[in-house]
Amino acid sequence: MGGTNPYIEKSDTTLPTTSFTITFIAPDQTTTKVQVDPKKIPYGHTGLPGSVLDIAMGNGVDVEHACGGVCACSTCHVYVKQGLDSCNDGTDDEFDQLDEAPAITLSSRLACQCVPDGSMDLVVEIPAVNKNLVKEAH
């Protein structure tokens, strides 16, 4: 599953034109630095092109996404600890879904909808809790 959700409002995004770094902090506090190459966007078909989820999945960073990245659940909830100002504004549909996520903060976003413009590096923390209680083994 993946792609877009025709039932939600389209988010205004600006894709990056220069390289930047996203540092992902996993629930066990290990970090993974990803150098984002704008020429490789989209990395796949999961989330908006150039979204935090798209970049994570394209670089082997595990972020839950039960709906396939179409803004229909809240399992890809992340905290954008640094660089949030470089990301597109969230839509009402994103924030409606985000309300279902546990432990939201002012830096919470859905990774499938959060698209950085590349003007600054990001630090993204992946919470240990989400609403997807069933997980398949790899």
Tab-separated table of N, CA and C in Angstrom:
chain	number	residue	atom	x	y	z
A	1	MET	N	0.846	-1.172	0.000
A	1	MET	CA	0.000	0.000	0.000
A	1	MET	C	0.893	1.236	0.000
A	2	GLY	N	0.403	2.316	-0.478
A	2	GLY	CA	1.128	3.574	-0.476
A	2	GLY	C	0.538	4.498	-1.513
A	3	GLY	N	1.077	5.661	-1.610
A	3	GLY	CA	0.594	6.618	-2.587
A	3	GLY	C	-0.052	7.806	-1.930
A	4	THR	N	-1.213	8.183	-2.437
A	4	THR	CA	-1.896	9.354	-1.917
A	4	THR	C	-3.305	8.992	-1.491
A	5	ASN	N	-3.898	9.857	-0.701
A	5	ASN	CA	-5.255	9.676	-0.226
A	5	ASN	C	-6.114	10.753	-0.894
A	6	PRO	N	-7.004	10.368	-1.823
A	6	PRO	CA	-7.797	11.368	-2.545
A	6	PRO	C	-8.834	12.078	-1.680
A	7	TYR	N	-9.026	11.617	-0.448
A	7	TYR	CA	-10.057	12.182	0.416
A	7	TYR	C	-9.543	13.247	1.375
A	8	ILE	N	-8.246	13.570	1.303
A	8	ILE	CA	-7.699	14.594	2.192
A	8	ILE	C	-7.226	15.789	1.380
A	9	GLU	N	-7.140	16.932	2.053
A	9	GLU	CA	-6.680	18.133	1.353
A	9	GLU	C	-5.208	17.987	1.006
A	10	LYS	N	-4.825	18.515	-0.133
A	10	LYS	CA	-3.445	18.432	-0.591
A	10	LYS	C	-2.587	19.408	0.190
A	11	SER	N	-1.436	18.927	0.598
A	11	SER	CA	-0.494	19.746	1.352
A	11	SER	C	0.399	20.523	0.389
A	12	ASP	N	0.642	21.800	0.707
A	12	ASP	CA	1.573	22.599	-0.083
A	12	ASP	C	2.992	22.258	0.359
A	13	THR	N	3.791	21.741	-0.564
A	13	THR	CA	5.155	21.360	-0.226
A	13	THR	C	6.144	22.019	-1.169
A	14	THR	N	7.345	22.242	-0.651
A	14	THR	CA	8.463	22.718	-1.447
A	14	THR	C	9.574	21.695	-1.292
A	15	LEU	N	9.926	21.035	-2.375
A	15	LEU	CA	10.976	20.031	-2.311
A	15	LEU	C	12.339	20.702	-2.243
A	16	PRO	N	13.300	20.053	-1.585
A	16	PRO	CA	14.632	20.645	-1.460
A	16	PRO	C	15.365	20.703	-2.795
A	17	THR	N	16.263	21.662	-2.894
A	17	THR	CA	17.124	21.758	-4.079
A	17	THR	C	18.580	21.531	-3.710
A	18	THR	N	18.870	21.547	-2.400
A	18	THR	CA	20.227	21.281	-1.922
A	18	THR	C	20.189	20.121	-0.933
A	19	SER	N	21.327	19.485	-0.773
A	19	SER	CA	21.461	18.356	0.133
A	19	SER	C	21.356	18.821	1.585
A	20	PHE	N	20.793	17.966	2.429
A	20	PHE	CA	20.706	18.246	3.865
A	20	PHE	C	20.710	16.914	4.609
A	21	THR	N	20.789	16.980	5.932
A	21	THR	CA	20.886	15.774	6.755
A	21	THR	C	19.682	15.653	7.674
A	22	ILE	N	19.179	14.426	7.793
A	22	ILE	CA	18.188	14.118	8.821
A	22	ILE	C	18.835	13.111	9.770
A	23	THR	N	18.843	13.439	11.049
A	23	THR	CA	19.304	12.511	12.076
A	23	THR	C	18.078	11.898	12.717
A	24	PHE	N	17.937	10.586	12.566
A	24	PHE	CA	16.817	9.858	13.156
A	24	PHE	C	17.262	9.272	14.492
A	25	ILE	N	16.452	9.496	15.533
A	25	ILE	CA	16.710	8.921	16.850
A	25	ILE	C	15.669	7.832	17.071
A	26	ALA	N	16.133	6.581	17.136
A	26	ALA	CA	15.248	5.426	17.312
A	26	ALA	C	14.778	5.339	18.763
A	27	PRO	N	13.736	4.547	19.027
A	27	PRO	CA	13.253	4.389	20.402
A	27	PRO	C	14.326	3.918	21.384
A	28	ASP	N	15.323	3.161	20.905
A	28	ASP	CA	16.401	2.711	21.792
A	28	ASP	C	17.531	3.739	21.887
A	29	GLN	N	17.296	4.937	21.352
A	29	GLN	CA	18.220	6.081	21.383
A	29	GLN	C	19.413	5.958	20.439
A	30	THR	N	19.448	4.925	19.579
A	30	THR	CA	20.492	4.882	18.558
A	30	THR	C	20.148	5.912	17.488
A	31	THR	N	21.171	6.470	16.859
A	31	THR	CA	20.936	7.485	15.838
A	31	THR	C	21.409	7.000	14.476
A	32	THR	N	20.705	7.451	13.467
A	32	THR	CA	21.070	7.186	12.080
A	32	THR	C	21.044	8.512	11.346
A	33	LYS	N	22.171	8.874	10.735
A	33	LYS	CA	22.229	10.108	9.950
A	33	LYS	C	22.035	9.755	8.480
A	34	VAL	N	21.127	10.470	7.849
A	34	VAL	CA	20.831	10.256	6.436
A	34	VAL	C	21.134	11.541	5.690
A	35	GLN	N	21.992	11.449	4.693
A	35	GLN	CA	22.271	12.576	3.812
A	35	GLN	C	21.239	12.522	2.691
A	36	VAL	N	20.389	13.534	2.621
A	36	VAL	CA	19.297	13.548	1.650
A	36	VAL	C	19.787	14.188	0.354
A	37	ASP	N	19.679	13.432	-0.717
A	37	ASP	CA	20.037	13.918	-2.049
A	37	ASP	C	18.743	14.291	-2.773
A	38	PRO	N	18.522	15.586	-3.023
A	38	PRO	CA	17.267	16.002	-3.661
A	38	PRO	C	17.006	15.319	-5.003
A	39	LYS	N	18.052	14.894	-5.685
A	39	LYS	CA	17.881	14.242	-6.989
A	39	LYS	C	17.255	12.856	-6.866
A	40	LYS	N	17.288	12.263	-5.663
A	40	LYS	CA	16.742	10.917	-5.452
A	40	LYS	C	15.290	10.929	-4.986
A	41	ILE	N	14.732	12.103	-4.760
A	41	ILE	CA	13.344	12.214	-4.294
A	41	ILE	C	12.401	12.054	-5.475
A	42	PRO	N	11.362	11.239	-5.382
A	42	PRO	CA	10.979	10.426	-4.230
A	42	PRO	C	11.798	9.139	-4.157
A	43	TYR	N	12.023	8.679	-2.939
A	43	TYR	CA	12.753	7.436	-2.720
A	43	TYR	C	11.873	6.231	-3.008
A	44	GLY	N	10.571	6.396	-2.848
A	44	GLY	CA	9.640	5.293	-3.067
A	44	GLY	C	8.233	5.832	-3.222
A	45	HIS	N	7.266	5.028	-2.819
A	45	HIS	CA	5.852	5.403	-2.955
A	45	HIS	C	5.163	5.473	-1.602
A	46	THR	N	5.931	5.700	-0.532
A	46	THR	CA	5.367	5.713	0.814
A	46	THR	C	5.412	7.122	1.372
A	47	GLY	N	4.261	7.723	1.600
A	47	GLY	CA	4.196	9.100	2.077
A	47	GLY	C	4.310	10.077	0.920
A	48	LEU	N	4.190	11.357	1.244
A	48	LEU	CA	4.374	12.383	0.219
A	48	LEU	C	5.802	12.320	-0.303
A	49	PRO	N	6.024	12.617	-1.573
A	49	PRO	CA	7.394	12.641	-2.085
A	49	PRO	C	8.258	13.608	-1.274
A	50	GLY	N	9.401	13.115	-0.801
A	50	GLY	CA	10.305	13.944	-0.010
A	50	GLY	C	9.929	14.060	1.445
A	51	SER	N	8.894	13.322	1.874
A	51	SER	CA	8.477	13.376	3.283
A	51	SER	C	9.503	12.666	4.160
A	52	VAL	N	9.413	12.925	5.447
A	52	VAL	CA	10.296	12.259	6.403
A	52	VAL	C	10.144	10.742	6.277
A	53	LEU	N	8.912	10.255	6.080
A	53	LEU	CA	8.687	8.816	5.915
A	53	LEU	C	9.323	8.304	4.627
A	54	ASP	N	9.141	9.009	3.526
A	54	ASP	CA	9.738	8.631	2.245
A	54	ASP	C	11.257	8.512	2.381
A	55	ILE	N	11.864	9.495	3.007
A	55	ILE	CA	13.320	9.505	3.182
A	55	ILE	C	13.754	8.379	4.121
A	56	ALA	N	13.025	8.191	5.219
A	56	ALA	CA	13.370	7.123	6.158
A	56	ALA	C	13.311	5.757	5.478
A	57	MET	N	12.205	5.464	4.811
A	57	MET	CA	12.034	4.158	4.179
A	57	MET	C	13.067	3.928	3.083
A	58	GLY	N	13.414	4.971	2.357
A	58	GLY	CA	14.398	4.852	1.302
A	58	GLY	C	15.818	4.656	1.795
A	59	ASN	N	16.008	4.822	3.106
A	59	ASN	CA	17.343	4.692	3.684
A	59	ASN	C	17.405	3.672	4.815
A	60	GLY	N	16.438	2.777	4.868
A	60	GLY	CA	16.470	1.678	5.821
A	60	GLY	C	16.168	2.044	7.263
A	61	VAL	N	15.537	3.198	7.490
A	61	VAL	CA	15.154	3.604	8.846
A	61	VAL	C	13.714	3.159	9.068
A	62	ASP	N	13.503	2.366	10.120
A	62	ASP	CA	12.185	1.776	10.381
A	62	ASP	C	11.258	2.772	11.078
A	63	VAL	N	10.235	3.211	10.353
A	63	VAL	CA	9.178	4.054	10.916
A	63	VAL	C	7.862	3.347	10.608
A	64	GLU	N	7.072	3.089	11.644
A	64	GLU	CA	5.767	2.448	11.450
A	64	GLU	C	4.922	3.271	10.481
A	65	HIS	N	4.104	2.597	9.691
A	65	HIS	CA	3.194	3.290	8.765
A	65	HIS	C	2.108	2.314	8.313
A	66	ALA	N	1.186	2.036	9.214
A	66	ALA	CA	0.158	1.023	8.974
A	66	ALA	C	-0.708	1.314	7.752
A	67	CYS	N	-0.928	2.582	7.424
A	67	CYS	CA	-1.810	2.917	6.301
A	67	CYS	C	-1.056	3.040	4.981
A	68	GLY	N	0.247	2.835	5.006
A	68	GLY	CA	1.021	2.967	3.779
A	68	GLY	C	1.445	4.391	3.493
A	69	GLY	N	1.304	5.261	4.463
A	69	GLY	CA	1.758	6.637	4.293
A	69	GLY	C	0.784	7.540	3.571
A	70	VAL	N	-0.515	7.313	3.759
A	70	VAL	CA	-1.522	8.120	3.070
A	70	VAL	C	-2.355	8.984	4.023
A	71	CYS	N	-1.842	9.264	5.208
A	71	CYS	CA	-2.515	10.127	6.183
A	71	CYS	C	-3.872	9.559	6.610
A	72	ALA	N	-3.909	8.238	6.837
A	72	ALA	CA	-5.152	7.602	7.256
A	72	ALA	C	-5.019	6.932	8.620
A	73	CYS	N	-3.892	7.148	9.304
A	73	CYS	CA	-3.700	6.626	10.653
A	73	CYS	C	-2.691	7.537	11.350
A	74	SER	N	-2.227	7.149	12.517
A	74	SER	CA	-1.258	7.989	13.220
A	74	SER	C	0.001	7.223	13.596
A	75	THR	N	0.222	6.073	12.978
A	75	THR	CA	1.344	5.229	13.390
A	75	THR	C	2.713	5.774	12.978
A	76	CYS	N	2.780	6.711	12.058
A	76	CYS	CA	4.074	7.285	11.663
A	76	CYS	C	4.378	8.576	12.426
A	77	HIS	N	3.707	8.773	13.549
A	77	HIS	CA	3.923	9.941	14.400
A	77	HIS	C	5.398	10.035	14.800
A	78	VAL	N	5.998	11.203	14.591
A	78	VAL	CA	7.381	11.467	14.996
A	78	VAL	C	7.457	12.836	15.662
A	79	TYR	N	8.571	13.070	16.363
A	79	TYR	CA	8.862	14.383	16.932
A	79	TYR	C	9.962	15.019	16.092
A	80	VAL	N	9.709	16.178	15.525
A	80	VAL	CA	10.744	16.909	14.786
A	80	VAL	C	11.408	17.831	15.804
A	81	LYS	N	12.532	17.370	16.349
A	81	LYS	CA	13.213	18.057	17.448
A	81	LYS	C	14.001	19.271	16.974
A	82	GLN	N	14.416	19.246	15.715
A	82	GLN	CA	15.183	20.361	15.146
A	82	GLN	C	14.850	20.461	13.665
A	83	GLY	N	14.658	21.682	13.185
A	83	GLY	CA	14.400	21.898	11.765
A	83	GLY	C	12.940	21.947	11.373
A	84	LEU	N	12.044	21.993	12.346
A	84	LEU	CA	10.602	21.999	12.042
A	84	LEU	C	10.209	23.186	11.162
A	85	ASP	N	10.905	24.320	11.331
A	85	ASP	CA	10.581	25.506	10.524
A	85	ASP	C	10.836	25.300	9.035
A	86	SER	N	11.634	24.291	8.679
A	86	SER	CA	11.904	24.042	7.264
A	86	SER	C	10.880	23.106	6.631
A	87	CYS	N	9.924	22.651	7.414
A	87	CYS	CA	8.924	21.700	6.924
A	87	CYS	C	7.633	22.409	6.527
A	88	ASN	N	6.908	21.772	5.619
A	88	ASN	CA	5.609	22.307	5.207
A	88	ASN	C	4.678	22.404	6.405
A	89	ASP	N	3.691	23.264	6.309
A	89	ASP	CA	2.675	23.359	7.358
A	89	ASP	C	1.785	22.122	7.293
A	90	GLY	N	1.383	21.640	8.460
A	90	GLY	CA	0.460	20.522	8.510
A	90	GLY	C	-0.932	20.950	8.087
A	91	THR	N	-1.669	20.034	7.515
A	91	THR	CA	-3.056	20.312	7.110
A	91	THR	C	-3.997	19.932	8.248
A	92	ASP	N	-5.242	20.366	8.157
A	92	ASP	CA	-6.243	19.976	9.148
A	92	ASP	C	-6.387	18.458	9.188
A	93	ASP	N	-6.318	17.797	8.026
A	93	ASP	CA	-6.441	16.340	7.978
A	93	ASP	C	-5.291	15.670	8.726
A	94	GLU	N	-4.073	16.185	8.548
A	94	GLU	CA	-2.939	15.622	9.283
A	94	GLU	C	-3.134	15.782	10.783
A	95	PHE	N	-3.529	16.972	11.223
A	95	PHE	CA	-3.688	17.204	12.650
A	95	PHE	C	-4.855	16.414	13.233
A	96	ASP	N	-5.898	16.162	12.431
A	96	ASP	CA	-6.989	15.303	12.890
A	96	ASP	C	-6.471	13.887	13.164
A	97	GLN	N	-5.635	13.364	12.264
A	97	GLN	CA	-5.049	12.034	12.472
A	97	GLN	C	-4.066	12.055	13.642
A	98	LEU	N	-3.290	13.107	13.746
A	98	LEU	CA	-2.290	13.219	14.805
A	98	LEU	C	-2.929	13.225	16.189
A	99	ASP	N	-4.163	13.730	16.284
A	99	ASP	CA	-4.884	13.721	17.558
A	99	ASP	C	-5.080	12.308	18.099
A	100	GLU	N	-5.008	11.312	17.230
A	100	GLU	CA	-5.180	9.911	17.647
A	100	GLU	C	-3.887	9.293	18.158
A	101	ALA	N	-2.758	9.958	17.962
A	101	ALA	CA	-1.465	9.424	18.396
A	101	ALA	C	-1.253	9.657	19.880
A	102	PRO	N	-0.608	8.703	20.559
A	102	PRO	CA	-0.310	8.924	21.979
A	102	PRO	C	0.874	9.882	22.130
A	103	ALA	N	0.875	10.639	23.213
A	103	ALA	CA	2.021	11.470	23.624
A	103	ALA	C	2.426	12.518	22.586
A	104	ILE	N	1.432	13.219	21.996
A	104	ILE	CA	1.784	14.255	21.031
A	104	ILE	C	2.341	15.485	21.761
A	105	THR	N	3.194	16.214	21.039
A	105	THR	CA	3.786	17.442	21.560
A	105	THR	C	3.669	18.514	20.484
A	106	LEU	N	4.181	19.693	20.771
A	106	LEU	CA	4.161	20.768	19.771
A	106	LEU	C	5.071	20.463	18.589
A	107	SER	N	6.007	19.517	18.757
A	107	SER	CA	6.901	19.159	17.654
A	107	SER	C	6.444	17.891	16.933
A	108	SER	N	5.243	17.407	17.243
A	108	SER	CA	4.725	16.188	16.616
A	108	SER	C	4.271	16.446	15.185
A	109	ARG	N	4.592	15.500	14.316
A	109	ARG	CA	4.109	15.501	12.929
A	109	ARG	C	3.905	14.062	12.500
A	110	LEU	N	3.114	13.868	11.454
A	110	LEU	CA	3.045	12.569	10.800
A	110	LEU	C	4.180	12.539	9.788
A	111	ALA	N	5.027	11.528	9.886
A	111	ALA	CA	6.197	11.441	9.006
A	111	ALA	C	5.795	11.389	7.537
A	112	CYS	N	4.617	10.843	7.242
A	112	CYS	CA	4.174	10.723	5.845
A	112	CYS	C	3.770	12.059	5.236
A	113	GLN	N	3.500	13.059	6.075
A	113	GLN	CA	3.026	14.356	5.590
A	113	GLN	C	4.036	15.479	5.780
A	114	CYS	N	5.078	15.243	6.552
A	114	CYS	CA	6.070	16.260	6.899
A	114	CYS	C	7.179	16.289	5.840
A	115	VAL	N	7.210	17.353	5.034
A	115	VAL	CA	8.163	17.464	3.930
A	115	VAL	C	9.109	18.637	4.183
A	116	PRO	N	10.380	18.352	4.494
A	116	PRO	CA	11.350	19.429	4.687
A	116	PRO	C	11.774	20.040	3.356
A	117	ASP	N	12.055	21.352	3.354
A	117	ASP	CA	12.464	22.023	2.116
A	117	ASP	C	13.975	22.030	1.915
A	118	GLY	N	14.723	21.471	2.874
A	118	GLY	CA	16.172	21.367	2.732
A	118	GLY	C	16.945	22.587	3.190
A	119	SER	N	16.270	23.579	3.743
A	119	SER	CA	16.956	24.805	4.151
A	119	SER	C	17.725	24.641	5.461
A	120	MET	N	17.471	23.552	6.179
A	120	MET	CA	18.222	23.259	7.409
A	120	MET	C	18.172	21.764	7.683
A	121	ASP	N	19.113	21.287	8.485
A	121	ASP	CA	19.136	19.885	8.875
A	121	ASP	C	18.017	19.609	9.868
A	122	LEU	N	17.591	18.347	9.932
A	122	LEU	CA	16.528	17.933	10.847
A	122	LEU	C	17.053	16.915	11.848
A	123	VAL	N	16.447	16.931	13.025
A	123	VAL	CA	16.602	15.859	14.005
A	123	VAL	C	15.199	15.355	14.277
A	124	VAL	N	14.972	14.061	14.016
A	124	VAL	CA	13.643	13.460	14.124
A	124	VAL	C	13.712	12.291	15.101
A	125	GLU	N	12.877	12.350	16.141
A	125	GLU	CA	12.809	11.257	17.108
A	125	GLU	C	11.591	10.387	16.808
A	126	ILE	N	11.819	9.083	16.782
A	126	ILE	CA	10.749	8.117	16.550
A	126	ILE	C	10.276	7.615	17.915
A	127	PRO	N	9.042	7.914	18.311
A	127	PRO	CA	8.577	7.495	19.638
A	127	PRO	C	8.481	5.977	19.756
A	128	ALA	N	8.590	5.497	20.973
A	128	ALA	CA	8.505	4.054	21.226
A	128	ALA	C	7.071	3.557	21.211
A	129	VAL	N	6.102	4.465	21.332
A	129	VAL	CA	4.698	4.041	21.392
A	129	VAL	C	3.950	4.530	20.162
A	130	ASN	N	3.036	3.702	19.698
A	130	ASN	CA	2.097	4.105	18.651
A	130	ASN	C	0.846	3.267	18.806
A	131	LYS	N	-0.115	3.479	17.932
A	131	LYS	CA	-1.385	2.756	18.059
A	131	LYS	C	-1.419	1.465	17.249
A	132	ASN	N	-0.301	1.095	16.614
A	132	ASN	CA	-0.244	-0.133	15.852
A	132	ASN	C	0.274	-1.239	16.763
A	133	LEU	N	-0.616	-1.954	17.406
A	133	LEU	CA	-0.211	-2.949	18.411
A	133	LEU	C	0.209	-4.270	17.792
A	134	VAL	N	-0.082	-4.487	16.523
A	134	VAL	CA	0.305	-5.724	15.852
A	134	VAL	C	1.469	-5.413	14.937
A	135	LYS	N	2.522	-6.192	15.050
A	135	LYS	CA	3.717	-5.953	14.246
A	135	LYS	C	4.197	-7.295	13.701
A	136	GLU	N	4.465	-7.337	12.414
A	136	GLU	CA	4.960	-8.555	11.815
A	136	GLU	C	6.457	-8.645	11.985
A	137	ALA	N	6.959	-9.878	12.115
A	137	ALA	CA	8.405	-10.084	12.226
A	137	ALA	C	9.038	-9.872	10.862
A	138	HIS	N	10.286	-9.411	10.873
A	138	HIS	CA	11.005	-9.173	9.617
A	138	HIS	C	11.585	-10.457	9.085
